[in-house]
PDB file of C-alpha atoms in Angstrom:
ATOM      1  CA  GLY A 229     -37.645 -27.893 -11.316  1.00 42.00           C
ATOM      2  CA  GLY A 230     -34.238 -27.136  -9.982  1.00 43.00           C
ATOM      3  CA  GLY A 231     -31.463 -29.610  -9.272  1.00 44.00           C
ATOM      4  CA  GLY A 232     -29.295 -29.163  -6.184  1.00 45.00           C
ATOM      5  CA  GLY A 233     -26.794 -31.327  -4.440  1.00 44.00           C
ATOM      6  CA  GLY A 234     -27.144 -34.648  -2.763  1.00 43.00           C
ATOM      7  CA  GLY A 235     -27.667 -35.347   0.914  1.00 43.00           C
ATOM      8  CA  GLY A 236     -24.182 -34.973   2.158  1.00 43.00           C
ATOM      9  CA  GLY A 237     -22.808 -37.127   4.828  1.00 43.00           C
ATOM     10  CA  GLY A 238     -19.959 -37.016   7.433  1.00 44.00           C
ATOM     11  CA  GLY A 239     -18.299 -34.071   8.928  1.00 45.00           C
ATOM     12  CA  GLY A 240     -14.638 -34.576   9.642  1.00 47.00           C
ATOM     13  CA  GLY A 241     -12.449 -33.005  12.182  1.00 48.00           C
ATOM     14  CA  GLY A 242     -11.494 -34.948  15.331  1.00 56.00           C
ATOM     15  CA  GLY A 243     -13.646 -37.111  17.467  1.00 65.00           C
ATOM     16  CA  GLY A 244     -16.196 -36.285  20.168  1.00 76.00           C
ATOM     17  CA  ALA A 245     -17.395 -32.636  20.501  1.00 77.00           C
ATOM     18  CA  GLU A 246     -14.893 -31.408  17.869  1.00 75.00           C
ATOM     19  CA  GLY A 247     -16.140 -33.890  15.289  1.00 74.00           C
ATOM     20  CA  ALA A 248     -19.727 -33.185  16.136  1.00 80.00           C
ATOM     21  CA  LEU A 249     -19.161 -29.329  15.807  1.00 79.00           C
ATOM     22  CA  SER A 250     -17.401 -29.912  12.449  1.00 79.00           C
ATOM     23  CA  LEU A 251     -20.360 -31.906  11.270  1.00 81.00           C
ATOM     24  CA  VAL A 252     -22.837 -29.280  12.170  1.00 84.00           C
ATOM     25  CA  TYR A 253     -20.708 -26.504  10.693  1.00 83.00           C
ATOM     26  CA  GLY A 254     -20.264 -28.426   7.416  1.00 83.00           C
ATOM     27  CA  ARG A 255     -24.043 -28.943   7.198  1.00 86.00           C
ATOM     28  CA  LEU A 256     -24.631 -25.317   7.794  1.00 86.00           C
ATOM     29  CA  VAL A 257     -22.378 -24.299   5.055  1.00 85.00           C
ATOM     30  CA  TYR A 258     -23.854 -26.995   2.762  1.00 86.00           C
ATOM     31  CA  VAL A 259     -27.522 -25.912   3.383  1.00 87.00           C
ATOM     32  CA  ALA A 260     -26.543 -22.168   2.860  1.00 85.00           C
ATOM     33  CA  PHE A 261     -24.938 -23.182  -0.456  1.00 86.00           C
ATOM     34  CA  LEU A 262     -28.022 -25.066  -1.461  1.00 87.00           C
ATOM     35  CA  LEU A 263     -30.104 -22.097  -0.692  1.00 87.00           C
ATOM     36  CA  GLN A 264     -27.721 -19.993  -2.797  1.00 86.00           C
ATOM     37  CA  VAL A 265     -28.077 -22.443  -5.668  1.00 85.00           C
ATOM     38  CA  LYS A 266     -31.895 -22.163  -5.463  1.00 86.00           C
ATOM     39  CA  LEU A 267     -31.700 -18.356  -5.504  1.00 86.00           C
ATOM     40  CA  ILE A 268     -29.413 -18.391  -8.538  1.00 83.00           C
ATOM     41  CA  TYR A 269     -31.759 -20.733 -10.390  1.00 83.00           C
ATOM     42  CA  SER A 270     -34.449 -18.019 -10.208  1.00 84.00           C
ATOM     43  CA  LEU A 271     -32.246 -15.554 -12.277  1.00 83.00           C
ATOM     44  CA  PRO A 272     -33.282 -14.966 -15.830  1.00 83.00           C
ATOM     45  CA  LEU A 273     -30.999 -16.213 -18.671  1.00 83.00           C
ATOM     46  CA  LEU A 274     -28.003 -17.652 -16.857  1.00 86.00           C
ATOM     47  CA  GLY A 275     -29.735 -19.072 -13.697  1.00 85.00           C
ATOM     48  CA  ARG A 276     -30.266 -22.576 -14.903  1.00 86.00           C
ATOM     49  CA  SER A 277     -26.604 -22.883 -16.377  1.00 88.00           C
ATOM     50  CA  VAL A 278     -24.986 -21.524 -13.214  1.00 88.00           C
ATOM     51  CA  MET A 279     -27.169 -23.733 -11.055  1.00 88.00           C
ATOM     52  CA  LEU A 280     -26.149 -26.800 -13.035  1.00 91.00           C
ATOM     53  CA  LEU A 281     -22.493 -25.877 -12.517  1.00 91.00           C
ATOM     54  CA  LEU A 282     -22.902 -25.274  -8.796  1.00 91.00           C
ATOM     55  CA  SER A 283     -25.019 -28.406  -8.481  1.00 91.00           C
ATOM     56  CA  ALA A 284     -22.096 -30.394 -10.050  1.00 94.00           C
ATOM     57  CA  LEU A 285     -19.717 -29.041  -7.373  1.00 94.00           C
ATOM     58  CA  LEU A 286     -22.145 -30.155  -4.693  1.00 92.00           C
ATOM     59  CA  HIS A 287     -22.402 -33.691  -6.096  1.00 93.00           C
ATOM     60  CA  ALA A 288     -18.580 -33.871  -6.212  1.00 94.00           C
ATOM     61  CA  TYR A 289     -18.517 -32.636  -2.646  1.00 93.00           C
ATOM     62  CA  ASP A 290     -20.828 -35.425  -1.577  1.00 92.00           C
ATOM     63  CA  SER A 291     -18.782 -37.983  -3.334  1.00 94.00           C
ATOM     64  CA  PHE A 292     -15.531 -36.807  -1.695  1.00 95.00           C
ATOM     65  CA  GLU A 293     -16.812 -36.019   1.766  1.00 92.00           C
ATOM     66  CA  MET A 294     -16.403 -39.414   3.306  1.00 91.00           C
ATOM     67  CA  HIS A 295     -12.840 -39.699   2.071  1.00 95.00           C
ATOM     68  CA  TRP A 296     -11.986 -36.161   3.241  1.00 93.00           C
ATOM     69  CA  ALA A 297     -13.548 -36.865   6.586  1.00 89.00           C
ATOM     70  CA  SER A 298     -11.398 -40.044   6.959  1.00 91.00           C
ATOM     71  CA  THR A 299      -8.255 -38.041   6.177  1.00 92.00           C
ATOM     72  CA  HIS A 300      -9.259 -35.331   8.802  1.00 89.00           C
ATOM     73  CA  ARG A 301      -9.484 -32.618   6.168  1.00 91.00           C
ATOM     74  CA  GLY A 302     -11.265 -29.643   7.739  1.00 90.00           C
ATOM     75  CA  VAL A 303     -14.526 -28.350   6.392  1.00 88.00           C
ATOM     76  CA  ALA A 304     -13.154 -25.011   5.145  1.00 89.00           C
ATOM     77  CA  SER A 305     -10.183 -26.837   3.439  1.00 92.00           C
ATOM     78  CA  ARG A 306     -12.680 -29.142   1.585  1.00 92.00           C
ATOM     79  CA  PHE A 307     -14.614 -26.304   0.093  1.00 91.00           C
ATOM     80  CA  ARG A 308     -11.363 -24.386  -0.789  1.00 91.00           C
ATOM     81  CA  LEU A 309     -10.051 -27.526  -2.555  1.00 93.00           C
ATOM     82  CA  ILE A 310     -13.133 -27.588  -4.687  1.00 92.00           C
ATOM     83  CA  GLU A 311     -12.807 -23.887  -5.456  1.00 91.00           C
ATOM     84  CA  SER A 312      -9.194 -24.409  -6.476  1.00 92.00           C
ATOM     85  CA  HIS A 313      -9.871 -27.400  -8.731  1.00 93.00           C
ATOM     86  CA  TRP A 314     -13.333 -26.593  -9.781  1.00 93.00           C
ATOM     87  CA  THR A 315     -13.031 -27.657 -13.343  1.00 93.00           C
ATOM     88  CA  PHE A 316     -12.187 -31.210 -12.193  1.00 94.00           C
ATOM     89  CA  PHE A 317     -15.010 -31.225  -9.689  1.00 95.00           C
ATOM     90  CA  VAL A 318     -17.616 -29.953 -12.192  1.00 94.00           C
ATOM     91  CA  GLY A 319     -16.630 -32.842 -14.456  1.00 94.00           C
ATOM     92  CA  TYR A 320     -16.728 -35.316 -11.547  1.00 94.00           C
ATOM     93  CA  GLY A 321     -20.264 -34.227 -10.378  1.00 94.00           C
ATOM     94  CA  GLY A 322     -21.535 -33.022 -13.776  1.00 94.00           C
ATOM     95  CA  VAL A 323     -23.408 -36.318 -14.796  1.00 92.00           C
ATOM     96  CA  LEU A 324     -25.181 -36.446 -11.398  1.00 92.00           C
ATOM     97  CA  ALA A 325     -26.086 -32.774 -11.656  1.00 92.00           C
ATOM     98  CA  ALA A 326     -27.467 -33.088 -15.286  1.00 92.00           C
ATOM     99  CA  LEU A 327     -29.428 -36.124 -14.092  1.00 91.00           C
ATOM    100  CA  SER A 328     -30.770 -34.213 -11.156  1.00 87.00           C
ATOM    101  CA  ALA A 329     -31.980 -31.538 -13.404  1.00 85.00           C
ATOM    102  CA  GLY A 330     -33.634 -33.899 -15.859  1.00 86.00           C
ATOM    103  CA  LEU A 331     -35.160 -36.884 -14.073  1.00 90.00           C
ATOM    104  CA  ARG A 332     -38.110 -37.388 -11.918  1.00 91.00           C
ATOM    105  CA  PHE A 333     -37.485 -37.822  -8.247  1.00 90.00           C
ATOM    106  CA  TRP A 334     -37.928 -41.635  -8.072  1.00 93.00           C
ATOM    107  CA  ASP A 335     -35.886 -42.302 -11.273  1.00 92.00           C
ATOM    108  CA  LEU A 336     -33.093 -40.129  -9.902  1.00 89.00           C
ATOM    109  CA  PHE A 337     -33.229 -41.744  -6.502  1.00 92.00           C
ATOM    110  CA  VAL A 338     -32.699 -45.288  -8.068  1.00 94.00           C
ATOM    111  CA  LEU A 339     -29.990 -44.091 -10.303  1.00 92.00           C
ATOM    112  CA  ARG A 340     -28.170 -42.279  -7.573  1.00 89.00           C
ATOM    113  CA  ALA A 341     -28.363 -45.329  -5.350  1.00 93.00           C
ATOM    114  CA  VAL A 342     -26.383 -47.149  -7.953  1.00 94.00           C
ATOM    115  CA  LEU A 343     -23.999 -44.345  -8.934  1.00 93.00           C
ATOM    116  CA  TYR A 344     -23.085 -42.664  -5.677  1.00 92.00           C
ATOM    117  CA  PRO A 345     -21.265 -45.764  -4.232  1.00 94.00           C
ATOM    118  CA  ILE A 346     -19.126 -45.913  -7.345  1.00 95.00           C
ATOM    119  CA  TYR A 347     -18.319 -42.118  -7.153  1.00 94.00           C
ATOM    120  CA  ILE A 348     -17.500 -42.449  -3.418  1.00 94.00           C
ATOM    121  CA  ALA A 349     -15.455 -45.502  -3.924  1.00 95.00           C
ATOM    122  CA  ASN A 350     -13.442 -43.806  -6.717  1.00 95.00           C
ATOM    123  CA  ALA A 351     -12.895 -40.522  -4.719  1.00 94.00           C
ATOM    124  CA  PRO A 352      -9.682 -41.601  -2.865  1.00 94.00           C
ATOM    125  CA  HIS A 353      -8.016 -42.413  -6.241  1.00 94.00           C
ATOM    126  CA  ALA A 354      -9.069 -39.192  -8.032  1.00 92.00           C
ATOM    127  CA  ARG A 355      -6.195 -36.939  -9.333  1.00 89.00           C
ATOM    128  CA  TYR A 356      -7.710 -33.517  -8.934  1.00 86.00           C
ATOM    129  CA  SER A 357      -4.316 -31.921  -8.199  1.00 81.00           C
ATOM    130  CA  ASP A 358      -3.364 -32.512 -11.864  1.00 75.00           C
ATOM    131  CA  ALA A 359      -6.081 -30.010 -12.889  1.00 67.00           C
ATOM    132  CA  PRO A 360      -5.127 -26.672 -11.269  1.00 67.00           C
ATOM    133  CA  THR A 361      -7.375 -23.692 -12.303  1.00 83.00           C
ATOM    134  CA  ARG A 362      -7.892 -20.252 -11.237  1.00 89.00           C
ATOM    135  CA  ARG A 363      -9.863 -20.285  -7.892  1.00 88.00           C
ATOM    136  CA  LEU A 364     -13.611 -19.874  -8.195  1.00 87.00           C
ATOM    137  CA  PRO A 365     -14.755 -18.689  -4.755  1.00 86.00           C
ATOM    138  CA  VAL A 366     -18.362 -19.880  -4.948  1.00 85.00           C
ATOM    139  CA  PHE A 367     -18.540 -20.961  -1.275  1.00 85.00           C
ATOM    140  CA  GLN A 368     -17.250 -17.810   0.235  1.00 82.00           C
ATOM    141  CA  ALA A 369     -20.661 -16.031   0.596  1.00 81.00           C
ATOM    142  CA  CYS A 370     -21.955 -19.113   2.517  1.00 79.00           C
ATOM    143  CA  PHE A 371     -18.988 -19.130   4.795  1.00 80.00           C
ATOM    144  CA  GLY A 372     -19.469 -15.404   5.428  1.00 81.00           C
ATOM    145  CA  VAL A 373     -23.111 -15.662   6.262  1.00 81.00           C
ATOM    146  CA  ILE A 374     -22.646 -18.799   8.483  1.00 81.00           C
ATOM    147  CA  ASN A 375     -19.557 -17.306  10.227  1.00 78.00           C
ATOM    148  CA  SER A 376     -21.402 -13.991  10.932  1.00 81.00           C
ATOM    149  CA  ALA A 377     -24.441 -15.761  12.233  1.00 81.00           C
ATOM    150  CA  LEU A 378     -22.325 -17.812  14.595  1.00 80.00           C
ATOM    151  CA  GLN A 379     -20.490 -14.763  15.857  1.00 81.00           C
ATOM    152  CA  LEU A 380     -23.713 -12.990  16.460  1.00 80.00           C
ATOM    153  CA  ALA A 381     -25.126 -16.023  18.363  1.00 79.00           C
ATOM    154  CA  GLU A 382     -21.882 -16.226  20.420  1.00 78.00           C
ATOM    155  CA  LEU A 383     -22.201 -12.430  21.288  1.00 77.00           C
ATOM    156  CA  ARG A 384     -25.800 -12.919  22.402  1.00 80.00           C
ATOM    157  CA  MET A 385     -24.960 -15.935  24.541  1.00 82.00           C
ATOM    158  CA  ARG A 386     -22.104 -14.163  26.545  1.00 79.00           C
ATOM    159  CA  PRO A 387     -23.169 -12.999  29.922  1.00 80.00           C
ATOM    160  CA  SER A 388     -23.357  -9.293  30.212  1.00 72.00           C
ATOM    161  CA  ARG A 389     -20.546  -7.481  32.161  1.00 71.00           C
ATOM    162  CA  SER A 390     -22.931  -5.474  34.448  1.00 61.00           C
TER     163      SER A 390
END
C-alpha cells in the first residue's frame, strides 16, 4: 500500500477567526497534497519513488507545523519554505516516510507515537537555511486547486446585483 503523510496539527496565523481560517486553509492544502501523492503513487515506474519523496516532505511538514504556528508563519510561507529547502526536509521526514511505506498500520502507529515527539521537539533547532537548493514547487498545484475552489465558492455566495 501507499504511504502518505501524518495527521497534521495546528494552523497558525492569528487568533480567533483568522487562526481558524488559517487552520482550515492549511488542512485543505494538506488534504489536496495527500490526494496528489495517492494519484502519483498509481503511476507506473516512478510512482512509488516520487510518492516516497513527497511523503517525506509531508512528514517533515507535520514535524515543523507546531513550531511554525507558534512563530505565526503563514500557511503558504510554510509550504514555500519546504519547497525552497526540500533536500533538507526530505532527509528530515525520510525515515518516517520509509517506515510508512513498509510497516503495518499498528506497528507504524506505535513507532510514530515514539518518534514524532522527538521530531517535533527538534524542529525549532533545525538548520534548514544551511541547505539551500533549487526550489521544487510540489505544493503549487494544490494551492491552485484550493484557491480556485475558494474563489468559485466566494462568487457563488455573493448576492446577485439584480
